[in-house]
């Protein structure tokens, strides 16, 4: 049993090292320089360790994105209003887009690499499905007369790493988020 715990601790340590190495490569070298070989070498683990744990480059980037969004996921499901349950749809929508926008603005290179690696199954990505479901529910609550499923896809399409980077100037680091929030509020308005 002690041997099993030591193995578990190694697995946790290796996972953290692999995710740190992935992030370091993204930051220092860009999205095109993240490969299982490079990540394994930088993390100090074998390529097989990375492959067994994450499967491929897409799985590796999905895991890093899930790591970056864990707090937001928890707050949406269990946190206090307005991000968590109990607030009106417009307030929850603004709070959610603020949190997701902050993640996007701080991780544009990751979003770009993730989008590229997961392009063939973007809509099957676990993070995408979670965010889509949440947005669709908020739009359905706020505007039941509109196609909430489509609106959720349309809003998530904005979270493209290259667009986030382009719309996040150094002198206005929250511009992207504010713009997405304004658009979402315009969609909820009834004229």
Coordinates of N, CA, C and O in Angstrom, one line a residue:
X1 N 0.8 -1.2 0.0 CA 0.0 0.0 0.0 C 0.9 1.3 0.0 O 0.6 2.2 -0.7
X2 N 2.0 1.3 0.8 CA 2.9 2.4 0.8 C 3.5 2.6 -0.6 O 3.7 3.7 -1.1
X3 N 3.8 1.5 -1.3 CA 4.3 1.5 -2.7 C 3.3 2.2 -3.6 O 3.7 3.0 -4.5
X4 N 2.0 1.9 -3.4 CA 1.0 2.6 -4.3 C 0.9 4.1 -4.0 O 0.8 4.8 -5.0
X5 N 1.1 4.5 -2.8 CA 1.0 5.9 -2.5 C 2.2 6.6 -3.1 O 2.1 7.7 -3.7
X6 N 3.4 6.0 -3.0 CA 4.6 6.6 -3.6 C 4.5 6.8 -5.1 O 4.8 7.8 -5.7
X7 N 3.9 5.8 -5.8 CA 3.6 5.8 -7.2 C 2.6 7.0 -7.5 O 2.8 7.7 -8.5
X8 N 1.6 7.1 -6.7 CA 0.6 8.2 -6.9 C 1.3 9.5 -6.7 O 1.0 10.4 -7.5
X9 N 2.2 9.7 -5.7 CA 2.9 10.9 -5.6 C 3.8 11.2 -6.8 O 3.9 12.4 -7.2
X10 N 4.4 10.2 -7.3 CA 5.2 10.4 -8.5 C 4.4 10.8 -9.7 O 4.7 11.7 -10.5
X11 N 3.2 10.2 -9.8 CA 2.3 10.6 -10.9 C 1.8 12.0 -10.8 O 1.8 12.8 -11.8
X12 N 1.5 12.5 -9.6 CA 1.1 13.8 -9.4 C 2.3 14.8 -9.7 O 2.1 15.8 -10.4
X13 N 3.5 14.4 -9.2 CA 4.7 15.3 -9.5 C 4.9 15.3 -11.0 O 5.2 16.4 -11.5
X14 N 4.8 14.2 -11.6 CA 5.1 14.2 -13.1 C 4.1 15.0 -13.9 O 4.4 15.7 -14.8
X15 N 2.8 14.9 -13.5 CA 1.8 15.7 -14.1 C 2.0 17.2 -14.0 O 1.9 17.9 -15.0
X16 N 2.4 17.6 -12.8 CA 2.7 19.0 -12.6 C 3.9 19.4 -13.4 O 3.9 20.5 -14.0
X17 N 4.9 18.6 -13.4 CA 6.1 18.9 -14.2 C 5.8 19.0 -15.7 O 6.3 19.9 -16.4
X18 N 5.0 18.1 -16.2 CA 4.6 18.1 -17.6 C 3.8 19.4 -17.9 O 4.0 20.0 -19.0
X19 N 2.8 19.7 -17.1 CA 2.0 20.9 -17.4 C 2.9 22.2 -17.3 O 2.7 23.1 -18.1
X20 N 3.8 22.3 -16.3 CA 4.7 23.4 -16.2 C 5.6 23.5 -17.5 O 5.8 24.6 -18.0
X21 N 6.1 22.4 -17.9 CA 6.9 22.4 -19.1 C 6.1 22.8 -20.3 O 6.6 23.6 -21.2
X22 N 4.9 22.4 -20.4 CA 4.1 22.8 -21.6 C 3.9 24.3 -21.6 O 4.0 24.9 -22.6
X23 N 3.5 24.8 -20.4 CA 3.3 26.2 -20.3 C 4.6 27.0 -20.6 O 4.6 28.0 -21.3
X24 N 5.7 26.5 -20.1 CA 7.0 27.2 -20.4 C 7.3 27.2 -21.9 O 7.7 28.2 -22.4
X25 N 7.1 26.1 -22.6 CA 7.3 26.1 -24.0 C 6.4 27.0 -24.7 O 6.8 27.7 -25.7
X26 N 5.1 27.1 -24.3 CA 4.2 28.0 -24.9 C 4.6 29.4 -24.8 O 4.6 30.2 -25.7
X27 N 5.0 29.8 -23.6 CA 5.4 31.1 -23.2 C 6.7 31.5 -24.0 O 6.8 32.6 -24.5
X28 N 7.7 30.7 -23.9 CA 9.0 31.0 -24.4 C 9.2 30.8 -25.9 O 9.9 31.5 -26.6
X29 N 8.5 29.8 -26.4 CA 8.7 29.4 -27.8 C 7.5 29.5 -28.8 O 7.7 29.5 -30.0
X30 N 6.3 29.5 -28.2 CA 5.1 29.7 -29.0 C 4.4 28.3 -29.2 O 5.0 27.3 -28.9
X31 N 3.2 28.4 -29.8 CA 2.4 27.2 -29.9 C 2.9 26.1 -30.8 O 2.6 25.0 -30.6
X32 N 3.7 26.5 -31.8 CA 4.2 25.5 -32.7 C 5.4 24.7 -32.2 O 5.8 23.8 -32.8
X33 N 5.9 25.0 -31.0 CA 7.0 24.3 -30.4 C 6.7 23.4 -29.3 O 7.5 23.0 -28.5
X34 N 5.4 23.1 -29.1 CA 4.9 22.2 -28.1 C 4.7 20.9 -28.7 O 3.8 20.7 -29.5
X35 N 5.6 19.9 -28.4 CA 5.5 18.6 -28.8 C 5.7 17.7 -27.6 O 6.2 18.1 -26.6
X36 N 5.2 16.4 -27.7 CA 5.4 15.5 -26.6 C 6.8 15.3 -26.3 O 7.2 15.2 -25.1
X37 N 7.7 15.2 -27.3 CA 9.1 15.1 -27.1 C 9.7 16.2 -26.3 O 10.5 16.0 -25.3
X38 N 9.4 17.4 -26.8 CA 10.0 18.6 -26.1 C 9.5 18.8 -24.7 O 10.2 19.1 -23.8
X39 N 8.2 18.5 -24.5 CA 7.6 18.6 -23.1 C 8.3 17.6 -22.2 O 8.6 17.9 -21.1
X40 N 8.4 16.4 -22.7 CA 9.0 15.3 -21.9 C 10.4 15.7 -21.5 O 10.8 15.5 -20.3
X41 N 11.2 16.1 -22.4 CA 12.6 16.5 -22.1 C 12.7 17.6 -21.1 O 13.4 17.5 -20.2
X42 N 11.8 18.6 -21.3 CA 11.9 19.8 -20.4 C 11.4 19.4 -19.0 O 11.9 19.9 -18.0
X43 N 10.4 18.5 -18.9 CA 9.8 18.1 -17.6 C 10.7 17.0 -16.9 O 10.5 16.7 -15.8
X44 N 11.6 16.4 -17.7 CA 12.5 15.4 -17.1 C 11.8 14.1 -16.9 O 12.1 13.3 -16.0
X45 N 10.9 13.8 -17.8 CA 10.2 12.5 -17.8 C 10.3 11.9 -19.2 O 10.7 12.5 -20.2
X46 N 10.0 10.6 -19.3 CA 10.0 9.9 -20.6 C 8.8 10.3 -21.4 O 7.8 10.7 -20.9
X47 N 9.0 10.3 -22.8 CA 7.9 10.6 -23.7 C 6.7 9.6 -23.4 O 5.6 10.1 -23.5
X48 N 7.0 8.4 -23.1 CA 5.9 7.4 -22.8 C 5.1 7.9 -21.6 O 3.9 7.7 -21.6
X49 N 5.7 8.5 -20.6 CA 4.9 9.0 -19.4 C 3.9 10.1 -19.9 O 2.8 10.1 -19.5
X50 N 4.4 11.0 -20.8 CA 3.5 12.0 -21.3 C 2.4 11.4 -22.1 O 1.2 11.8 -22.0
X51 N 2.8 10.5 -23.0 CA 1.8 9.9 -23.9 C 0.8 9.1 -23.1 O -0.4 9.2 -23.4
X52 N 1.2 8.3 -22.1 CA 0.2 7.5 -21.3 C -0.7 8.4 -20.6 O -1.9 8.1 -20.4
X53 N -0.2 9.5 -20.1 CA -1.1 10.4 -19.2 C -2.0 11.3 -20.1 O -3.2 11.5 -19.7
X54 N -1.5 11.8 -21.2 CA -2.3 12.8 -22.0 C -2.7 12.3 -23.4 O -3.5 13.0 -24.0
X55 N -2.1 11.2 -23.9 CA -2.5 10.7 -25.2 C -1.8 11.3 -26.3 O -1.2 10.7 -27.1
X56 N -2.0 12.6 -26.5 CA -1.4 13.3 -27.6 C -1.3 14.8 -27.3 O -1.6 15.2 -26.1
X57 N -0.9 15.6 -28.2 CA -0.7 17.0 -28.0 C -2.0 17.7 -27.6 O -2.1 18.5 -26.7
X58 N -3.1 17.3 -28.3 CA -4.4 17.9 -28.0 C -4.8 17.6 -26.5 O -5.3 18.5 -25.8
X59 N -4.6 16.3 -26.1 CA -4.9 16.0 -24.7 C -4.1 16.7 -23.7 O -4.5 17.1 -22.6
X60 N -2.8 17.0 -24.0 CA -1.9 17.8 -23.2 C -2.4 19.2 -23.0 O -2.5 19.7 -21.9
X61 N -2.8 19.8 -24.1 CA -3.3 21.2 -24.1 C -4.6 21.3 -23.5 O -4.9 22.3 -22.8
X62 N -5.5 20.3 -23.6 CA -6.8 20.2 -22.9 C -6.6 20.2 -21.4 O -7.3 20.9 -20.7
X63 N -5.6 19.4 -21.0 CA -5.4 19.3 -19.5 C -4.8 20.6 -19.0 O -5.2 21.0 -17.9
X64 N -4.0 21.3 -19.7 CA -3.5 22.6 -19.3 C -4.6 23.6 -19.2 O -4.7 24.4 -18.3
X65 N -5.5 23.6 -20.2 CA -6.6 24.5 -20.2 C -7.5 24.2 -19.0 O -8.0 25.2 -18.4
X66 N -7.8 23.0 -18.8 CA -8.7 22.6 -17.7 C -8.0 23.0 -16.4 O -8.7 23.5 -15.4
X67 N -6.7 22.9 -16.2 CA -6.0 23.4 -15.0 C -6.2 24.9 -14.8 O -6.5 25.4 -13.7
X68 N -6.1 25.7 -15.9 CA -6.2 27.1 -15.9 C -7.6 27.6 -15.5 O -7.9 28.7 -15.0
X69 N -8.6 26.7 -15.8 CA -10.0 27.1 -15.7 C -10.7 26.4 -14.5 O -11.9 26.6 -14.3
X70 N -10.0 25.7 -13.7 CA -10.6 24.9 -12.6 C -11.3 25.8 -11.6 O -12.4 25.5 -11.2
X71 N -10.7 26.9 -11.2 CA -11.4 27.8 -10.2 C -12.7 28.4 -10.8 O -13.7 28.4 -10.0
X72 N -12.7 28.7 -12.0 CA -13.9 29.3 -12.6 C -14.9 28.2 -12.7 O -16.1 28.4 -12.4
X73 N -14.6 27.0 -13.1 CA -15.5 25.9 -13.2 C -16.2 25.6 -11.8 O -17.4 25.5 -11.7
X74 N -15.3 25.6 -10.8 CA -15.9 25.4 -9.4 C -16.8 26.5 -9.0 O -17.8 26.3 -8.4
X75 N -16.4 27.7 -9.3 CA -17.2 28.9 -8.9 C -18.6 28.9 -9.6 O -19.6 29.3 -9.0
X76 N -18.6 28.5 -10.9 CA -19.8 28.5 -11.6 C -20.8 27.5 -11.0 O -22.0 27.7 -10.9
X77 N -20.3 26.3 -10.7 CA -21.1 25.3 -10.1 C -21.5 25.4 -8.7 O -22.6 25.1 -8.3
X78 N -20.6 25.9 -7.9 CA -20.8 25.9 -6.4 C -20.5 27.2 -5.7 O -20.6 27.3 -4.5
X79 N -20.1 28.2 -6.4 CA -19.7 29.5 -5.8 C -20.9 30.4 -5.5 O -22.0 30.1 -5.9
X80 N -20.6 31.5 -4.8 CA -21.7 32.4 -4.5 C -22.1 33.2 -5.8 O -21.3 33.3 -6.7
X81 N -23.3 33.8 -5.7 CA -23.7 34.7 -6.8 C -22.8 35.9 -6.9 O -22.2 36.2 -5.9
X82 N -22.6 36.5 -8.0 CA -23.3 36.3 -9.2 C -22.7 35.2 -10.1 O -23.3 34.8 -11.0
X83 N -21.5 34.8 -9.8 CA -20.9 33.7 -10.7 C -21.6 32.4 -10.5 O -21.9 31.7 -11.4
X84 N -21.8 32.1 -9.2 CA -22.5 30.8 -8.9 C -24.0 31.0 -9.0 O -24.5 32.0 -9.3
X85 N -24.7 29.9 -8.8 CA -26.2 29.9 -8.9 C -26.8 30.9 -7.9 O -26.3 31.2 -6.9
X86 N -28.0 31.4 -8.4 CA -28.8 32.2 -7.5 C -28.9 33.7 -8.0 O -29.8 34.4 -7.6
X87 N -28.1 34.1 -9.0 CA -28.2 35.5 -9.5 C -29.0 35.4 -10.8 O -29.1 34.4 -11.5
X88 N -29.6 36.6 -11.2 CA -30.3 36.6 -12.5 C -29.3 36.3 -13.6 O -28.1 36.6 -13.5
X89 N -29.9 35.8 -14.7 CA -29.0 35.5 -15.9 C -28.1 36.6 -16.4 O -26.9 36.3 -16.6
X90 N -28.5 37.8 -16.5 CA -27.6 38.8 -17.0 C -26.4 39.0 -16.1 O -25.3 39.2 -16.5
X91 N -26.6 39.0 -14.8 CA -25.5 39.2 -13.8 C -24.6 38.0 -13.9 O -23.4 38.2 -13.8
X92 N -25.1 36.8 -13.9 CA -24.3 35.6 -14.0 C -23.5 35.6 -15.3 O -22.3 35.2 -15.4
X93 N -24.1 36.0 -16.4 CA -23.5 36.1 -17.7 C -22.3 37.1 -17.7 O -21.2 36.7 -18.1
X94 N -22.5 38.2 -17.1 CA -21.4 39.2 -17.0 C -20.3 38.7 -16.1 O -19.1 38.8 -16.5
X95 N -20.6 38.1 -15.0 CA -19.6 37.5 -14.1 C -18.8 36.4 -14.8 O -17.6 36.3 -14.7
X96 N -19.5 35.5 -15.5 CA -18.9 34.4 -16.2 C -18.0 34.9 -17.3 O -16.8 34.4 -17.4
X97 N -18.4 35.8 -18.1 CA -17.6 36.3 -19.2 C -16.4 37.1 -18.6 O -15.3 37.1 -19.2
X98 N -16.5 37.7 -17.4 CA -15.4 38.4 -16.8 C -14.3 37.4 -16.4 O -13.2 37.6 -16.7
X99 N -14.8 36.3 -15.8 CA -13.8 35.2 -15.4 C -13.2 34.5 -16.6 O -12.0 34.3 -16.7
X100 N -14.0 34.2 -17.6 CA -13.5 33.5 -18.8 C -12.6 34.4 -19.6 O -11.5 34.0 -20.1
X101 N -13.0 35.7 -19.6 CA -12.2 36.7 -20.3 C -10.8 36.9 -19.7 O -9.8 37.0 -20.4
X102 N -10.8 36.9 -18.4 CA -9.5 37.1 -17.6 C -8.6 35.9 -17.9 O -7.4 36.1 -18.2
X103 N -9.2 34.7 -18.0 CA -8.4 33.5 -18.3 C -7.8 33.6 -19.7 O -6.7 33.4 -20.0
X104 N -8.7 34.0 -20.7 CA -8.3 34.2 -22.1 C -7.2 35.2 -22.2 O -6.2 35.0 -22.9
X105 N -7.4 36.4 -21.6 CA -6.4 37.4 -21.7 C -5.0 37.0 -21.1 O -4.0 37.4 -21.7
X106 N -5.0 36.2 -20.1 CA -3.8 35.7 -19.5 C -3.2 34.5 -20.2 O -2.1 34.1 -19.9
X107 N -4.0 33.9 -21.1 CA -3.5 32.6 -21.7 C -3.8 32.5 -23.2 O -4.2 31.5 -23.7
X108 N -3.7 33.6 -23.8 CA -4.0 33.7 -25.3 C -3.2 32.7 -26.1 O -3.7 32.1 -27.0
X109 N -1.9 32.5 -25.8 CA -1.1 31.6 -26.5 C -1.6 30.1 -26.3 O -1.7 29.4 -27.2
X110 N -2.0 29.8 -25.1 CA -2.6 28.5 -24.8 C -3.9 28.3 -25.6 O -4.1 27.3 -26.2
X111 N -4.7 29.3 -25.6 CA -6.0 29.2 -26.4 C -5.7 29.0 -27.8 O -6.4 28.2 -28.5
X112 N -4.7 29.7 -28.4 CA -4.4 29.5 -29.8 C -3.8 28.1 -30.0 O -4.3 27.5 -31.0
X113 N -2.9 27.6 -29.2 CA -2.4 26.3 -29.4 C -3.5 25.2 -29.2 O -3.6 24.3 -30.0
X114 N -4.3 25.4 -28.2 CA -5.4 24.5 -27.9 C -6.4 24.5 -29.1 O -6.8 23.4 -29.6
X115 N -6.7 25.6 -29.7 CA -7.6 25.7 -30.8 C -7.1 25.0 -32.0 O -7.8 24.3 -32.8
X116 N -5.8 25.2 -32.2 CA -5.1 24.5 -33.4 C -5.0 23.0 -33.2 O -5.4 22.2 -34.1
X117 N -4.7 22.5 -32.0 CA -4.5 21.1 -31.7 C -5.9 20.4 -31.7 O -6.0 19.2 -32.0
X118 N -6.9 21.1 -31.3 CA -8.2 20.5 -31.1 C -9.2 20.8 -32.2 O -10.4 20.6 -32.1
X119 N -8.7 21.4 -33.3 CA -9.6 21.9 -34.4 C -10.5 20.9 -34.9 O -11.7 21.2 -35.2
X120 N -10.1 19.6 -35.0 CA -11.0 18.6 -35.6 C -12.1 18.2 -34.7 O -13.1 17.7 -35.1
X121 N -12.0 18.4 -33.4 CA -13.0 18.0 -32.4 C -13.2 19.1 -31.4 O -13.4 18.9 -30.2
X122 N -13.3 20.3 -31.9 CA -13.4 21.5 -31.0 C -14.7 21.4 -30.1 O -14.7 21.7 -28.9
X123 N -15.8 21.0 -30.7 CA -17.0 20.9 -30.0 C -17.1 19.8 -29.0 O -18.0 19.7 -28.2
X124 N -16.2 18.8 -29.1 CA -16.2 17.7 -28.2 C -15.2 17.9 -27.0 O -15.2 17.1 -26.1
X125 N -14.5 19.0 -27.1 CA -13.5 19.3 -26.0 C -14.3 19.5 -24.7 O -15.3 20.2 -24.6
X126 N -13.9 18.9 -23.6 CA -14.6 19.0 -22.3 C -14.8 20.4 -21.8 O -15.9 20.8 -21.3
X127 N -13.8 21.2 -21.9 CA -13.9 22.6 -21.5 C -14.9 23.4 -22.3 O -15.8 24.1 -21.8
X128 N -14.8 23.2 -23.7 CA -15.8 23.8 -24.6 C -17.2 23.4 -24.2 O -18.1 24.2 -24.2
X129 N -17.4 22.1 -24.0 CA -18.8 21.6 -23.7 C -19.3 22.2 -22.5 O -20.5 22.6 -22.4
X130 N -18.5 22.3 -21.5 CA -18.9 22.9 -20.2 C -19.3 24.4 -20.4 O -20.4 24.8 -19.9
X131 N -18.4 25.1 -21.0 CA -18.7 26.6 -21.2 C -19.9 26.7 -22.1 O -20.8 27.6 -21.8
X132 N -20.1 25.9 -23.1 CA -21.2 26.0 -24.0 C -22.5 25.8 -23.3 O -23.5 26.5 -23.4
X133 N -22.5 24.7 -22.5 CA -23.7 24.4 -21.7 C -24.1 25.5 -20.8 O -25.3 25.9 -20.7
X134 N -23.1 26.1 -20.1 CA -23.4 27.1 -19.2 C -23.9 28.4 -19.9 O -25.0 29.0 -19.5
X135 N -23.3 28.8 -21.0 CA -23.7 30.0 -21.7 C -25.1 29.7 -22.3 O -26.0 30.6 -22.3
X136 N -25.3 28.6 -22.9 CA -26.6 28.3 -23.5 C -27.7 28.4 -22.4 O -28.8 28.9 -22.7
X137 N -27.5 27.9 -21.2 CA -28.5 27.9 -20.2 C -28.8 29.4 -19.8 O -29.9 29.8 -19.6
X138 N -27.7 30.2 -19.7 CA -27.9 31.6 -19.3 C -28.7 32.4 -20.4 O -29.6 33.2 -20.1
X139 N -28.3 32.1 -21.7 CA -29.0 32.8 -22.8 C -30.5 32.3 -22.8 O -31.4 33.1 -23.1
X140 N -30.7 31.0 -22.6 CA -32.1 30.5 -22.6 C -32.9 31.1 -21.5 O -34.1 31.4 -21.7
X141 N -32.3 31.4 -20.4 CA -33.0 32.0 -19.3 C -33.3 33.4 -19.6 O -34.4 33.9 -19.3
X142 N -32.3 34.1 -20.1 CA -32.4 35.6 -20.4 C -33.2 35.9 -21.6 O -33.9 37.0 -21.7
X143 N -33.2 35.1 -22.6 CA -33.9 35.3 -23.9 C -34.4 34.0 -24.5 O -33.8 33.5 -25.5
X144 N -35.5 33.5 -23.9 CA -36.0 32.2 -24.4 C -36.5 32.2 -25.9 O -36.7 31.2 -26.5
X145 N -36.7 33.4 -26.4 CA -37.1 33.6 -27.8 C -36.0 33.4 -28.8 O -36.2 33.3 -30.0
X146 N -34.7 33.4 -28.4 CA -33.6 33.2 -29.3 C -33.0 31.8 -29.2 O -33.3 31.1 -28.3
X147 N -32.2 31.5 -30.2 CA -31.6 30.2 -30.2 C -30.4 30.2 -29.3 O -29.2 30.6 -29.7
X148 N -30.6 29.8 -28.1 CA -29.5 29.8 -27.0 C -28.3 29.0 -27.4 O -27.2 29.3 -27.1
X149 N -28.5 27.8 -28.0 CA -27.4 26.9 -28.4 C -26.5 27.7 -29.4 O -25.3 27.7 -29.3
X150 N -27.1 28.3 -30.4 CA -26.3 29.1 -31.4 C -25.6 30.3 -30.7 O -24.4 30.5 -31.0
X151 N -26.3 31.0 -29.9 CA -25.6 32.1 -29.2 C -24.4 31.7 -28.4 O -23.4 32.4 -28.4
X152 N -24.5 30.6 -27.7 CA -23.4 30.1 -26.9 C -22.2 29.8 -27.8 O -21.1 30.1 -27.5
X153 N -22.5 29.1 -28.9 CA -21.4 28.8 -29.9 C -20.8 30.1 -30.4 O -19.6 30.2 -30.5
X154 N -21.6 31.1 -30.7 CA -21.2 32.3 -31.3 C -20.3 33.1 -30.3 O -19.2 33.6 -30.7
X155 N -20.7 33.1 -29.1 CA -19.8 33.8 -28.1 C -18.5 33.1 -27.9 O -17.5 33.7 -27.8
X156 N -18.6 31.8 -27.8 CA -17.3 31.0 -27.6 C -16.4 31.1 -28.8 O -15.2 31.0 -28.6
X157 N -16.9 31.3 -29.9 CA -16.1 31.5 -31.1 C -15.2 32.7 -31.0 O -14.1 32.8 -31.6
X158 N -15.6 33.7 -30.2 CA -14.7 34.9 -29.9 C -13.5 34.6 -29.1 O -12.5 35.3 -29.2
X159 N -13.5 33.5 -28.4 CA -12.4 33.1 -27.5 C -11.3 32.4 -28.3 O -10.8 31.4 -27.9
X160 N -10.9 33.0 -29.4 CA -9.8 32.6 -30.3 C -8.5 33.3 -29.8 O -8.5 34.5 -29.6
X161 N -7.5 32.5 -29.6 CA -6.3 33.1 -29.0 C -5.7 34.2 -29.8 O -5.3 35.2 -29.2
X162 N -5.7 34.1 -31.1 CA -5.2 35.2 -31.9 C -6.1 36.5 -31.8 O -5.5 37.6 -31.7
X163 N -7.4 36.3 -31.8 CA -8.3 37.5 -31.6 C -8.1 38.1 -30.2 O -8.0 39.3 -30.0
X164 N -8.0 37.2 -29.2 CA -7.8 37.7 -27.8 C -6.5 38.6 -27.8 O -6.5 39.7 -27.2
X165 N -5.4 38.0 -28.3 CA -4.2 38.8 -28.3 C -4.3 40.1 -29.1 O -3.8 41.1 -28.6
X166 N -5.0 40.1 -30.2 CA -5.2 41.3 -31.0 C -6.0 42.3 -30.3 O -5.7 43.5 -30.4
X167 N -7.0 41.9 -29.5 CA -7.9 42.8 -28.9 C -7.5 43.1 -27.4 O -8.3 43.6 -26.6
X168 N -6.3 42.8 -27.0 CA -5.8 43.0 -25.7 C -4.5 43.8 -25.7 O -3.4 43.3 -25.5
X169 N -4.7 45.1 -26.0 CA -3.5 46.0 -26.0 C -3.0 46.2 -24.6 O -3.7 46.1 -23.6
X170 N -1.7 46.5 -24.6 CA -1.0 46.7 -23.3 C -1.7 47.9 -22.5 O -1.7 47.8 -21.3
X171 N -2.1 48.9 -23.2 CA -2.7 50.0 -22.4 C -4.2 49.8 -22.1 O -4.8 50.7 -21.4
X172 N -4.8 48.7 -22.5 CA -6.2 48.4 -22.1 C -6.3 46.9 -22.0 O -7.0 46.3 -22.9
X173 N -5.8 46.3 -21.0 CA -5.7 44.8 -20.9 C -7.0 44.1 -20.8 O -7.1 42.9 -21.0
X174 N -8.1 44.8 -20.5 CA -9.4 44.2 -20.3 C -10.4 44.5 -21.5 O -11.6 44.2 -21.5
X175 N -9.8 45.1 -22.6 CA -10.7 45.5 -23.7 C -11.4 44.3 -24.3 O -12.6 44.4 -24.6
X176 N -10.8 43.2 -24.5 CA -11.4 42.0 -25.1 C -12.6 41.6 -24.2 O -13.8 41.4 -24.7
X177 N -12.4 41.5 -22.9 CA -13.5 41.0 -22.0 C -14.7 42.0 -22.0 O -15.8 41.6 -22.1
X178 N -14.4 43.3 -21.9 CA -15.4 44.3 -21.9 C -16.2 44.2 -23.2 O -17.5 44.3 -23.2
X179 N -15.6 44.1 -24.3 CA -16.2 44.0 -25.6 C -17.2 42.8 -25.7 O -18.3 42.9 -26.2
X180 N -16.7 41.6 -25.2 CA -17.5 40.4 -25.2 C -18.7 40.6 -24.3 O -19.8 40.2 -24.7
X181 N -18.5 41.2 -23.1 CA -19.6 41.4 -22.2 C -20.6 42.4 -22.8 O -21.9 42.2 -22.7
X182 N -20.2 43.5 -23.5 CA -21.1 44.4 -24.1 C -21.9 43.7 -25.2 O -23.2 43.9 -25.3
X183 N -21.3 42.9 -26.0 CA -22.0 42.1 -27.0 C -23.1 41.2 -26.4 O -24.2 41.1 -26.9
X184 N -22.7 40.5 -25.4 CA -23.6 39.5 -24.7 C -24.8 40.3 -24.1 O -25.9 39.8 -24.2
X185 N -24.6 41.4 -23.5 CA -25.7 42.2 -23.0 C -26.6 42.7 -24.1 O -27.8 42.8 -23.9
X186 N -26.0 43.1 -25.2 CA -26.8 43.5 -26.3 C -27.7 42.4 -26.8 O -28.9 42.6 -27.2
X187 N -27.2 41.2 -26.8 CA -28.0 40.0 -27.2 C -29.2 39.7 -26.2 O -30.2 39.2 -26.6
X188 N -29.0 40.1 -25.0 CA -30.0 39.9 -24.0 C -31.1 40.9 -24.0 O -32.2 40.7 -23.5
X189 N -30.8 42.1 -24.5 CA -31.7 43.2 -24.5 C -32.9 42.9 -25.4 O -32.8 42.4 -26.5
X190 N -34.1 43.4 -25.0 CA -35.3 43.3 -25.8 C -35.7 44.7 -26.1 O -35.9 45.6 -25.3
X191 N -35.8 44.9 -27.4 CA -36.1 46.3 -27.9 C -37.6 46.4 -28.2 O -38.3 45.6 -28.5

